[in-house]
Short mmCIF file of C-alpha atoms in Angstrom, two decimals:
data_model
loop_
_atom_site.label_atom_id
_atom_site.label_comp_id
_atom_site.label_asym_id
_atom_site.label_seq_id
_atom_site.Cartn_x
_atom_site.Cartn_y
_atom_site.Cartn_z
CA MET A 210 288.67 250.32 201.76
CA LYS A 211 286.71 248.62 199.07
CA SER A 212 289.36 245.93 198.66
CA ASP A 213 289.07 244.95 202.33
CA SER A 214 285.58 243.59 201.81
CA LYS A 215 286.41 241.75 198.62
CA PRO A 216 285.89 237.99 199.09
CA LEU A 217 288.71 235.56 198.46
CA LEU A 218 288.28 232.06 197.06
CA THR A 219 291.07 230.87 199.33
CA ALA A 220 294.11 232.37 200.96
CA GLN A 221 296.28 229.33 200.32
CA ALA A 222 297.88 228.40 197.01
CA GLU A 223 295.72 225.88 195.17
CA LYS A 224 296.69 223.51 192.36
CA ALA A 225 295.27 224.50 189.00
CA ASN A 226 292.85 221.57 188.74
CA HIS A 227 291.73 222.02 192.36
CA TYR A 228 291.16 225.74 191.81
CA THR A 229 289.06 225.03 188.72
CA TYR A 230 286.73 222.70 190.59
CA LEU A 231 286.48 224.93 193.66
CA LYS A 232 285.62 227.95 191.54
CA GLU A 233 283.68 226.63 188.55
CA PHE A 234 282.23 223.13 189.13
CA ARG A 235 278.41 223.19 188.75
CA VAL A 236 278.40 226.99 189.17
CA GLU A 237 277.24 227.88 185.63
CA GLN A 238 274.42 226.37 183.58
CA CYS A 239 275.39 224.15 180.67
CA PRO A 240 274.82 226.06 177.38
CA LEU A 241 274.60 222.84 175.38
CA PHE A 242 271.82 221.51 177.60
CA ILE A 243 269.73 224.59 176.85
CA GLN A 244 270.09 223.70 173.16
CA ARG A 245 269.35 220.03 173.98
CA LYS A 246 272.77 219.03 172.68
CA CYS A 247 274.62 217.99 175.85
CA THR A 248 275.74 214.36 175.58
CA GLN A 249 276.61 214.09 179.30
CA HIS A 250 273.08 214.29 180.65
CA ARG A 251 272.39 210.58 181.00
CA PRO A 252 274.26 209.57 183.02
CA PHE A 253 274.74 213.08 184.38
CA THR A 254 278.50 213.72 184.25
CA CYS A 255 278.50 217.27 182.90
CA PHE A 256 280.85 219.80 184.55
CA ASN A 257 278.04 222.40 184.57
CA TRP A 258 274.53 222.17 186.03
CA HIS A 259 271.44 221.30 184.00
CA PHE A 260 268.66 221.88 186.56
CA MET A 261 268.45 224.38 189.42
CA ASN A 262 268.70 221.74 192.14
CA GLN A 263 272.14 220.85 190.71
CA ARG A 264 273.39 224.42 190.91
CA ARG A 265 276.20 225.08 193.38
CA ARG A 266 277.29 228.41 194.82
CA ARG A 267 280.99 229.25 194.64
CA PRO A 268 282.53 228.95 198.15
CA VAL A 269 284.65 231.88 199.25
CA ARG A 270 286.40 232.90 202.44
CA LYS A 271 285.89 236.59 203.05
CA ARG A 272 288.42 239.06 204.40
CA ASP A 273 287.16 238.47 207.93
CA ARG A 274 288.06 234.77 207.37
CA THR A 275 284.49 233.52 207.49
CA PHE A 276 282.82 231.50 204.72
CA ASN A 277 280.03 232.96 202.63
CA TYR A 278 278.03 229.88 203.64
CA SER A 279 278.54 227.20 206.26
CA ALA A 280 280.41 224.02 205.42
CA ASP A 281 278.31 221.88 207.79
CA ASN A 282 274.98 223.46 208.77
CA TYR A 283 272.25 222.82 206.20
CA CYS A 284 269.55 225.33 205.31
CA THR A 285 266.05 224.29 206.41
CA LYS A 286 264.35 226.53 203.80
CA TYR A 287 266.09 225.13 200.71
CA ASP A 288 263.80 223.16 198.38
CA GLU A 289 265.78 220.16 197.11
CA THR A 290 263.31 219.59 194.26
CA THR A 291 263.25 223.09 192.76
CA GLY A 292 266.68 224.21 193.98
CA ILE A 293 265.25 227.46 195.34
CA CYS A 294 266.00 229.09 198.70
CA PRO A 295 263.98 232.17 199.85
CA ASP A 296 267.24 233.82 200.92
CA GLY A 297 268.88 233.21 197.55
CA ASP A 298 272.65 233.13 197.18
CA GLU A 299 273.04 235.24 200.33
CA CYS A 300 271.83 232.36 202.49
CA PRO A 301 274.55 231.67 205.10
CA PHE A 302 273.70 227.96 205.33
CA LEU A 303 274.57 224.96 203.22
CA HIS A 304 272.17 224.00 200.40
CA ARG A 305 271.69 220.27 199.96
CA THR A 306 272.06 220.23 196.17
CA ALA A 307 271.96 217.08 194.06
CA GLY A 308 275.02 215.04 194.95
CA ASP A 309 275.61 217.28 197.99
CA THR A 310 278.05 219.25 195.83
CA GLU A 311 278.03 222.43 197.93
CA ARG A 312 279.50 220.51 200.85
CA ARG A 313 281.74 218.08 198.95
CA TYR A 314 283.33 220.84 196.86
CA HIS A 315 283.52 223.32 199.72
CA LEU A 316 286.88 224.88 200.64
CA ARG A 317 286.63 223.03 203.94
CA TYR A 318 286.32 219.49 202.55
CA TYR A 319 287.21 219.20 198.83
CA LYS A 320 290.09 216.71 198.31
CA THR A 321 290.96 216.69 202.02
CA CYS A 322 290.33 212.95 202.48
CA MET A 323 291.43 209.90 200.54
CA CYS A 324 288.86 208.12 198.38
CA VAL A 325 288.13 204.51 199.29
CA HIS A 326 287.66 203.53 195.64
CA ASP A 327 290.30 202.79 192.99
CA THR A 328 290.84 204.51 189.65
CA ASP A 329 290.44 203.06 186.15
CA THR A 330 292.94 203.09 183.27
CA ARG A 331 292.03 206.72 182.53
CA GLY A 332 292.70 207.77 186.11
CA PHE A 333 288.99 208.29 186.89
CA CYS A 334 287.39 207.08 190.11
CA VAL A 335 285.55 203.80 189.42
CA LYS A 336 282.69 204.91 191.70
CA ASN A 337 282.42 208.71 191.37
CA GLY A 338 283.80 209.16 187.86
CA PRO A 339 286.03 212.03 186.64
CA HIS A 340 284.61 214.56 189.14
CA CYS A 341 285.41 212.67 192.36
CA ALA A 342 285.64 215.08 195.31
CA PHE A 343 288.05 212.84 197.21
CA ALA A 344 291.80 212.52 196.73
CA HIS A 345 293.37 209.64 194.80
CA GLY A 346 296.92 209.65 196.11
CA ASN A 347 299.05 212.04 198.13
CA HIS A 348 299.61 214.24 195.09
CA ASP A 349 295.85 214.88 194.94
CA LEU A 350 295.43 215.85 198.60
CA ARG A 351 294.94 219.47 199.63
CA PRO A 352 294.83 221.00 203.12
CA PRO A 353 291.41 222.17 204.29
CA VAL A 354 290.58 225.86 204.56
CA TYR A 355 289.17 226.62 208.00
CA ASP A 356 286.60 229.15 209.08
CA ILE A 357 287.73 231.69 211.71
CA LYS A 358 285.55 229.91 214.26
CA GLU A 359 287.36 226.62 213.71
CA ILE A 360 290.74 228.37 213.88
CA GLN A 361 289.75 229.97 217.20
CA ALA A 362 288.61 226.58 218.50
CA LEU A 363 291.97 225.04 217.54
CA GLU A 364 293.91 227.91 219.12
CA ASN A 365 291.77 227.85 222.29
CA PRO A 366 291.00 224.19 223.03
CA ASP A 367 290.01 225.06 226.61
CA SER A 368 287.33 227.51 225.55
CA ASP A 369 283.65 226.88 226.23
CA PRO A 370 282.61 224.02 223.94
CA ASN A 371 279.03 225.30 223.95
CA SER A 372 280.04 228.70 222.65
CA SER A 373 278.82 229.26 219.10
CA SER A 374 281.77 231.49 218.29
CA ASN A 375 284.58 229.23 219.45
CA GLY A 376 283.18 225.71 219.59
CA PRO A 377 283.62 223.08 216.85
CA ASN A 378 280.84 222.59 214.35
CA ILE A 379 277.86 220.35 215.06
CA LEU A 380 279.11 217.58 212.80
CA ASP A 381 282.44 217.31 214.63
CA LYS A 382 280.64 217.33 217.99
CA GLU A 383 278.43 214.43 216.96
CA ARG A 384 281.32 212.44 215.53
CA ASN A 385 283.53 213.07 218.55
CA LEU A 386 280.72 212.01 220.87
CA MET A 387 280.25 208.82 218.89
CA ASN A 388 283.99 208.08 218.72
CA GLU A 389 284.34 208.58 222.47
CA ASP A 390 281.46 206.24 223.31
CA PRO A 391 283.28 203.27 224.93
CA LYS A 392 280.90 200.64 223.55
CA TRP A 393 281.86 201.55 219.98
CA GLN A 394 285.53 201.04 220.87
CA ASP A 395 284.79 197.34 221.41
CA THR A 396 285.35 195.31 218.23
CA ASN A 397 282.78 192.66 219.16
CA TYR A 398 280.15 195.33 219.79
CA VAL A 399 280.87 196.98 216.43
CA LEU A 400 280.62 193.66 214.57
CA SER A 401 277.35 192.83 216.31
CA ASN A 402 275.55 196.20 216.13
CA TYR A 403 277.04 198.55 213.51
CA LYS A 404 274.41 199.49 210.86
CA THR A 405 271.94 196.84 212.10
CA GLU A 406 269.20 199.28 213.22
CA PRO A 407 267.53 202.12 211.26
CA CYS A 408 268.53 205.69 212.09
CA LYS A 409 265.92 207.35 214.28
CA ARG A 410 266.42 210.77 212.71
CA PRO A 411 264.22 211.96 209.83
CA PRO A 412 265.59 211.31 206.33
CA ARG A 413 268.48 213.59 205.30
CA LEU A 414 268.68 215.26 208.70
CA CYS A 415 271.38 212.98 210.07
CA ARG A 416 274.68 214.83 209.65
CA GLN A 417 276.94 212.04 210.86
CA GLY A 418 277.21 210.26 207.51
CA TYR A 419 279.45 207.20 207.83
CA ALA A 420 279.92 208.07 211.52
CA CYS A 421 276.27 207.19 212.17
CA PRO A 422 276.11 203.62 213.56
CA GLN A 423 272.57 203.17 212.20
CA TYR A 424 271.63 202.57 208.54
CA HIS A 425 269.83 205.14 206.40
CA ASN A 426 268.74 203.01 203.43
CA SER A 427 268.61 199.40 202.24
CA LYS A 428 272.11 199.54 200.70
CA ASP A 429 273.52 200.81 204.00
CA LYS A 430 271.79 198.12 206.08
CA ARG A 431 273.67 195.24 207.66
CA ARG A 432 272.48 192.00 209.27
CA SER A 433 274.12 191.14 212.58
CA PRO A 434 276.34 188.05 212.12
CA ARG A 435 275.34 186.96 215.64
CA LYS A 436 271.70 186.67 214.59
CA TYR A 437 272.05 185.73 210.91
CA LYS A 438 274.53 183.26 209.44
CA TYR A 439 275.90 184.39 206.06
CA ARG A 440 279.20 184.20 204.23
CA SER A 441 281.53 187.04 203.32
CA THR A 442 280.97 186.48 199.57
CA PRO A 443 278.46 188.70 197.71
CA CYS A 444 275.04 187.38 196.76
CA PRO A 445 274.98 186.79 192.97
CA ASN A 446 271.42 188.13 192.83
CA VAL A 447 272.50 191.47 194.33
CA LYS A 448 276.04 192.20 193.13
CA HIS A 449 276.76 192.22 189.41
CA GLY A 450 280.34 193.04 188.47
CA GLU A 451 281.59 195.86 190.69
CA GLU A 452 278.18 197.35 191.49
CA TRP A 453 275.92 196.42 194.43
CA GLY A 454 272.25 196.33 193.52
CA GLU A 455 269.20 196.42 195.76
CA PRO A 456 269.16 193.75 198.51
CA GLY A 457 265.52 193.19 197.63
CA ASN A 458 266.64 191.53 194.39
CA CYS A 459 267.32 188.39 196.42
CA GLU A 460 264.12 186.44 197.05
CA GLN A 461 265.54 184.76 200.17
CA GLY A 462 265.86 188.09 201.99
CA ASP A 463 267.49 187.91 205.43
CA ALA A 464 267.64 184.12 205.17
CA CYS A 465 270.19 184.33 202.33
CA THR A 466 273.61 182.92 203.23
CA TYR A 467 275.53 185.60 201.26
CA CYS A 468 276.25 189.31 201.71
CA HIS A 469 273.67 191.76 200.40
CA THR A 470 275.52 195.08 200.89
CA ARG A 471 279.05 196.42 200.80
CA THR A 472 278.68 197.20 204.53
CA GLU A 473 277.82 193.56 205.30
CA GLN A 474 280.91 192.38 203.42
CA GLN A 475 283.36 194.92 204.87
CA PHE A 476 282.15 194.35 208.44
CA HIS A 477 281.93 190.57 208.15
CA PRO A 478 284.02 188.85 210.87
CA GLU A 479 286.03 187.04 208.19
CA ILE A 480 287.09 190.28 206.47
CA TYR A 481 286.82 193.03 209.11
CA LYS A 482 290.23 194.63 209.84
CA SER A 483 292.01 192.02 207.68
CA THR A 484 293.36 194.68 205.28
CA LYS A 485 295.32 197.81 206.15
CA CYS A 486 293.58 201.16 205.68
CA ASN A 487 294.81 203.06 202.61
CA ASP A 488 294.12 206.44 204.23
CA VAL A 489 296.36 205.63 207.20
CA GLN A 490 299.09 204.23 204.98
CA GLN A 491 299.08 207.15 202.54
CA ALA A 492 297.99 210.13 204.63
CA GLY A 493 298.47 208.95 208.21
CA TYR A 494 294.83 209.81 208.98
CA CYS A 495 291.47 208.09 208.45
CA PRO A 496 288.28 210.17 208.55
CA ARG A 497 286.17 207.12 209.44
CA GLY A 498 287.78 206.66 212.85
CA VAL A 499 286.36 203.73 214.84
CA PHE A 500 283.91 202.96 212.05
CA CYS A 501 286.61 202.11 209.51
CA ALA A 502 286.46 198.46 208.41
CA PHE A 503 290.18 198.42 207.69
CA ALA A 504 293.12 198.00 210.07
CA HIS A 505 294.85 201.18 211.29
CA VAL A 506 297.63 199.48 213.30
CA ASP A 507 299.26 196.07 213.39
CA ARG A 508 297.32 194.48 216.22
CA SER A 509 299.21 191.92 218.27
CA ALA A 510 298.44 188.25 217.77
CA LEU A 511 297.57 187.97 221.43
CA ASP A 512 294.82 190.53 221.04
CA GLU A 513 293.52 188.99 217.83
CA LEU A 514 293.53 185.38 219.11
CA HIS A 515 292.51 186.27 222.69
CA LEU A 516 295.62 184.69 224.22
CA ASP A 517 294.78 186.12 227.61
CA ASP A 518 293.33 182.63 228.04
CA PRO A 519 295.40 180.17 225.94
CA LEU A 520 292.67 177.57 226.29
CA ASN A 521 290.71 179.63 223.79
CA LEU A 522 293.59 179.27 221.34
CA VAL A 523 293.97 175.51 221.93
CA GLU A 524 290.27 174.87 221.50
CA SER A 525 290.08 177.10 218.45
CA ILE A 526 292.90 175.08 216.89
CA HIS A 527 291.16 171.77 217.77
CA ARG A 528 287.99 173.02 216.11
CA ASP A 529 289.92 173.15 212.83
CA THR A 530 291.88 169.89 213.22
CA ASN A 531 291.37 169.01 209.55
CA SER A 532 292.86 172.28 208.34
CA PRO A 533 296.49 172.13 207.09
CA ILE A 534 296.98 175.67 208.33
CA SER A 535 296.09 174.59 211.89
CA ASN A 536 299.10 172.29 211.78
CA SER A 537 301.30 175.24 210.81
CA ILE A 538 299.85 177.35 213.63
CA SER A 539 300.45 174.62 216.19
CA ALA A 540 303.98 174.06 214.88
CA GLY A 541 304.71 177.79 215.17
CA LEU A 542 303.35 177.87 218.70
CA ALA A 543 305.32 174.77 219.67
CA SER A 544 308.57 176.16 218.26
CA SER A 545 308.04 179.41 220.16
CA GLY A 546 307.27 177.64 223.45
CA LEU A 547 303.65 178.78 223.62
CA LEU A 548 302.43 175.18 223.50
CA GLY A 549 305.31 173.79 225.61
CA SER A 550 308.47 172.24 224.20
CA SER A 551 307.06 168.75 224.43
CA ALA A 552 303.75 169.48 222.73
CA PRO A 553 303.19 167.33 219.62
CA VAL A 554 302.81 169.12 216.27
CA ASN A 555 300.38 166.74 214.61
CA ILE A 556 297.17 168.33 215.87
CA PRO A 557 294.72 166.03 214.00
CA GLY A 558 296.09 162.97 215.85
CA MET A 559 296.33 164.39 219.34
CA ASN A 560 293.71 164.14 222.02
CA GLU A 561 291.75 167.35 222.55
CA ARG A 562 293.06 167.69 226.10
CA SER A 563 296.49 166.05 225.66
CA VAL A 564 298.14 169.39 226.27
CA LEU A 565 296.87 169.21 229.85
CA THR A 566 297.67 165.55 230.63
CA ASN A 567 300.98 166.29 232.38
CA PHE A 568 299.71 168.75 234.98
CA SER A 569 300.07 167.71 238.59
CA PRO A 570 296.99 166.61 240.59
CA SER A 571 298.08 169.04 243.24
CA THR A 572 297.67 171.90 240.83
CA SER A 573 294.51 173.74 241.69
CA SER A 574 293.56 174.46 238.05
CA PRO A 575 294.74 173.78 234.47
CA LEU A 576 295.47 177.52 234.15
CA GLN A 577 297.95 177.35 237.06
CA HIS A 578 299.58 174.31 235.43
CA LEU A 579 300.00 176.31 232.23
CA HIS A 580 301.75 178.99 234.29
CA SER A 581 304.06 176.41 235.88
CA THR A 582 305.04 174.83 232.55
CA GLY A 583 305.78 178.14 230.92
CA PHE A 584 302.61 178.10 228.80
CA LEU A 585 301.41 181.32 230.43
CA THR A 586 304.26 183.52 231.60
CA GLY A 587 304.96 187.18 231.67
CA SER A 588 307.66 186.64 229.11
CA ARG A 589 305.11 185.88 226.40
CA PHE A 590 305.09 189.51 225.43
CA SER A 591 308.82 189.33 224.72
CA HIS A 592 308.35 186.69 222.02
CA GLN A 593 307.96 189.25 219.27
CA ASP A 594 309.06 186.87 216.52
CA SER A 595 306.63 184.20 217.60
CA MET A 596 303.80 186.70 217.76
CA GLU A 597 304.53 187.88 214.24
CA SER A 598 304.55 184.26 213.11
CA VAL A 599 301.16 183.64 214.73
CA GLN A 600 299.77 186.80 213.17
CA ARG A 601 301.07 185.81 209.75
CA LEU A 602 299.63 182.31 210.03
CA ARG A 603 296.31 183.69 211.18
CA GLU A 604 296.18 186.02 208.18
CA GLU A 605 296.96 183.07 205.93
CA LEU A 606 294.14 181.11 207.55
CA THR A 607 291.68 183.96 207.04
CA SER A 608 292.83 184.44 203.46
CA SER A 609 292.53 180.72 202.72
CA ARG A 610 289.03 180.56 204.16
CA ALA A 611 287.95 183.57 202.14
CA GLN A 612 289.51 182.09 199.00
CA LEU A 613 287.80 178.73 199.56
CA ALA A 614 284.47 180.51 200.01
CA THR A 615 285.10 182.44 196.80
CA TRP A 616 285.94 179.25 194.91
CA ASP A 617 282.86 177.54 196.28
CA GLU A 618 280.71 180.44 195.14
CA ARG A 619 282.29 180.47 191.68
CA ILE A 620 281.77 176.71 191.31
CA ASN A 621 278.11 177.07 192.25
CA GLN A 622 277.70 179.94 189.80
CA ALA A 623 279.43 177.91 187.07
CA ARG A 624 277.16 174.93 187.72
CA ALA A 625 274.09 177.13 187.57
CA ALA A 626 275.34 178.75 184.37
CA CYS A 627 276.05 175.36 182.77
CA ALA A 628 272.58 174.13 183.66
CA ALA A 629 271.04 177.28 182.23
CA TRP A 630 273.12 176.98 179.04
CA GLN A 631 272.08 173.35 178.64
CA LEU A 632 268.40 174.28 178.93
CA GLU A 633 268.88 177.13 176.45
CA SER A 634 270.67 174.79 174.04
CA GLU A 635 267.89 172.22 174.20
CA GLU A 636 265.27 174.92 173.72
CA ALA A 637 267.20 176.35 170.75
CA LYS A 638 267.44 172.92 169.15
CA ARG A 639 263.70 172.39 169.59
CA LYS A 640 262.89 175.77 168.05
CA ALA A 641 265.34 175.15 165.19
CA SER A 642 263.64 171.83 164.42
CA ILE A 643 260.22 173.48 164.38
CA ALA A 644 261.51 176.34 162.23
CA GLU A 645 263.08 173.91 159.75
CA GLN A 646 259.82 172.01 159.45
CA GLN A 647 257.89 175.24 158.93
CA ARG A 648 260.40 176.33 156.30
CA ASP A 649 259.95 173.11 154.32
CA GLU A 650 256.18 173.45 154.48
CA ALA A 651 256.41 177.07 153.33
CA LEU A 652 258.66 176.17 150.41
CA LEU A 653 256.22 173.51 149.27
CA GLN A 654 253.35 175.96 149.56
CA VAL A 655 255.24 178.61 147.58
CA LYS A 656 256.07 176.09 144.86
CA ALA A 657 252.41 175.08 144.60
CA LEU A 658 251.26 178.71 144.43
CA ARG A 659 253.86 179.44 141.75
CA VAL A 660 252.58 176.56 139.59
CA GLU A 661 249.01 177.70 140.10
CA ASN A 662 249.87 181.30 139.22
CA GLU A 663 251.74 180.30 136.09
CA ALA A 664 248.83 178.19 134.96
CA SER A 665 246.38 181.09 135.40
CA SER A 666 248.61 183.69 133.70
CA GLY A 667 249.48 181.60 130.67
CA GLY A 668 252.92 180.37 131.62
CA PRO A 669 256.11 181.65 133.14
CA TYR A 670 257.29 183.40 130.00
CA LEU A 671 256.67 186.99 128.91
CA HIS A 672 254.45 187.51 125.90
CA THR A 673 256.19 188.52 122.67
CA LEU A 674 254.95 190.40 119.62
CA ARG A 675 254.40 188.69 116.35
CA ARG A 676 255.84 190.16 113.19
CA THR A 677 254.89 193.82 113.03
CA SER A 678 253.81 193.32 109.42
CA GLU A 679 251.08 191.02 110.66
CA LEU A 680 249.57 193.57 113.04
CA ARG A 681 247.48 195.22 110.28
CA SER A 682 245.84 191.94 109.50
CA LEU A 683 244.66 191.40 113.09
CA SER A 684 241.33 192.40 114.40
CA ILE A 685 240.87 195.25 116.86
CA ALA A 686 239.95 192.76 119.59
CA ALA A 687 243.15 190.81 119.01
CA LEU A 688 245.23 194.01 119.03
CA LYS A 689 243.65 195.08 122.35
CA SER A 690 244.43 191.67 123.85
CA ILE A 691 248.08 191.94 122.78
CA GLN A 692 248.24 195.50 124.15
CA SER A 693 246.88 194.39 127.54
CA GLN A 694 249.34 191.49 127.73
CA LEU A 695 252.31 193.71 126.85
CA ARG A 696 251.31 196.30 129.48
CA SER A 697 251.11 193.57 132.10
CA ASP A 698 254.51 192.24 131.04
CA LEU A 699 256.00 195.75 131.11
CA GLU A 700 254.77 196.27 134.66
CA GLU A 701 256.49 193.05 135.74
CA VAL A 702 259.71 194.12 134.02
CA GLU A 703 259.58 197.54 135.72
CA LYS A 704 259.03 195.96 139.12
CA VAL A 705 262.03 193.65 138.73
CA LEU A 706 264.14 196.47 137.27
CA TYR A 707 263.23 198.78 140.18
CA ARG A 708 264.14 196.16 142.78
CA GLU A 709 267.43 195.44 141.08
CA THR A 710 268.44 199.07 140.52
CA ALA A 711 267.48 199.97 144.11
CA THR A 712 270.19 197.70 145.49
CA LYS A 713 272.82 197.84 142.72
CA CYS A 714 275.58 200.42 142.37
CA MET A 715 274.49 203.41 140.25
CA VAL A 716 277.86 203.42 138.48
CA CYS A 717 278.59 199.81 137.51
CA GLU A 718 275.02 198.48 138.05
CA GLU A 719 276.51 195.09 138.91
CA GLN A 720 277.64 195.03 142.55
CA ASN A 721 275.44 195.80 145.57
CA ARG A 722 275.54 199.22 147.21
CA THR A 723 277.84 199.22 150.25
CA VAL A 724 279.17 202.79 150.64
CA THR A 725 277.54 206.00 151.92
CA LEU A 726 278.79 209.28 150.44
CA SER A 727 279.29 212.34 152.63
CA PRO A 728 278.00 215.01 153.06
CA CYS A 729 274.88 214.09 151.06
CA ASN A 730 274.63 210.68 152.82
CA HIS A 731 273.38 208.91 149.67
CA TYR A 732 273.84 205.15 149.76
CA VAL A 733 274.33 204.66 146.01
CA VAL A 734 277.72 203.10 145.12
CA CYS A 735 279.71 199.94 145.78
CA SER A 736 283.11 199.70 147.45
CA THR A 737 284.83 199.24 144.07
CA CYS A 738 283.43 202.39 142.44
CA ALA A 739 283.49 204.60 145.54
CA PRO A 740 287.21 205.57 145.42
CA ASN A 741 286.83 206.88 141.85
CA GLN A 742 283.83 209.11 142.51
CA ARG A 743 284.40 212.84 142.83
CA GLU A 744 280.71 213.66 143.06
CA CYS A 745 277.53 211.82 144.01
CA PRO A 746 276.01 210.08 140.92
CA TYR A 747 272.55 210.76 142.37
CA CYS A 748 272.69 214.47 143.31
CA GLN A 749 276.08 215.58 141.86
CA THR A 750 277.22 216.88 145.27
CA PRO A 751 281.05 216.83 145.66
CA VAL A 752 282.16 213.85 147.75
CA VAL A 753 284.10 214.71 150.94
CA SER A 754 284.35 211.29 152.53
CA THR A 755 282.87 207.80 152.38
CA SER A 756 281.78 205.28 155.00
#
């Protein structure tokens, strides 16, 4: 009966790399870090943990099909700074470790959703690195392992939702409640209010994550485009390369006309829902639900352009009469009959209300006239080809506007860079001129000092002995003077010799030292003599390699 209580990592077959992460990632302490030899500490990318608050417990599903700790409910006793829980590893709740690894690498969630970031040339996630807990492609997806309570809830959908034994977890309840709120189903409401107010819950106690419509930090915050006017291009003071910095780096603050966060850019009216969701395309499911900034279905052109009232379309086209794409849109509508078969194509030259000039005075309203001329008929929904054409043209318009904004931003950045380079060039020239003048003055001063020194020391030449046979005839005072001069000259020779030998090769004594010998690491030979050396000329250690 002992085997019945033995815990199982998972009952389903796992891929080798998935099994390794589920079982071992951040479970053991790094032995190299203890020896202060781990090279993956800064930035912290080590497979093992270095500090206790990075330590993760191995998730297992026991024989009774319950987890050894919850996948969603966090422990209120766990100290996130020290990594200590009074209940230890037996705690049945989730520990909020650094990087939230206990939840991300839990059997319930690890690799069950697609990552929103791309991979680099090595196949690593550009955002989360080599240890990304999200799937990159269908081959990397794995099915979630459910707790017995979740299985019972799936098998008995009509059971009491408030029951702790059968009901879905708290996180799913909160997300479902948010997804079912009708106001968040309205695109205009989402664009106006999503992430524009701070979350009212205490820090780190909000379990909704991306499903929370309020922001939790400055990088999650978003300005409402109804209240603030800003473009869909990133602010150059905030985004550098692929990384978003702190919005506070921009001195203009909320008055800036560019995006300050990834959320502001993705939920900008010019970009929102303009690209298809990768999760839906690859896995047929998106975990972000109504709060996904990408398109899940091909929305009809009528819905996108609000063709329930075609006057909105006509006026929107007239507002962009100088755009070449507006001509294409009007031509497509005219060819499909949505602007009437007699409607002119050249929008820039037509009167703003020329489309309504032919309606009868007896008609009670322009809208009724549009019905009578075929502008608004029930058959508009049967014009599938025309709708696809309108949708395509609208996407081209959005893409062109975004591209123009990008070009405008790049031109401004190039102008600013050119101005900065010009100032730097002028400053460099000024400094170079000053440095050249100082160099000339220094050379003159050195020359003057050299002349003065030579005059005081008796000339630039070393003193030489007379004939040795004459030494006996000299007085003791003369001999002492010669001795002092020779000692001084010898010191000068030794100084020059030391400087020369310190930089010259110890073998040929001609070329400068350029090669380091290993393993002694003596920098003593030149590149010409190095290949012929079998041992170090300084310490006689056998040479293994050179650099």
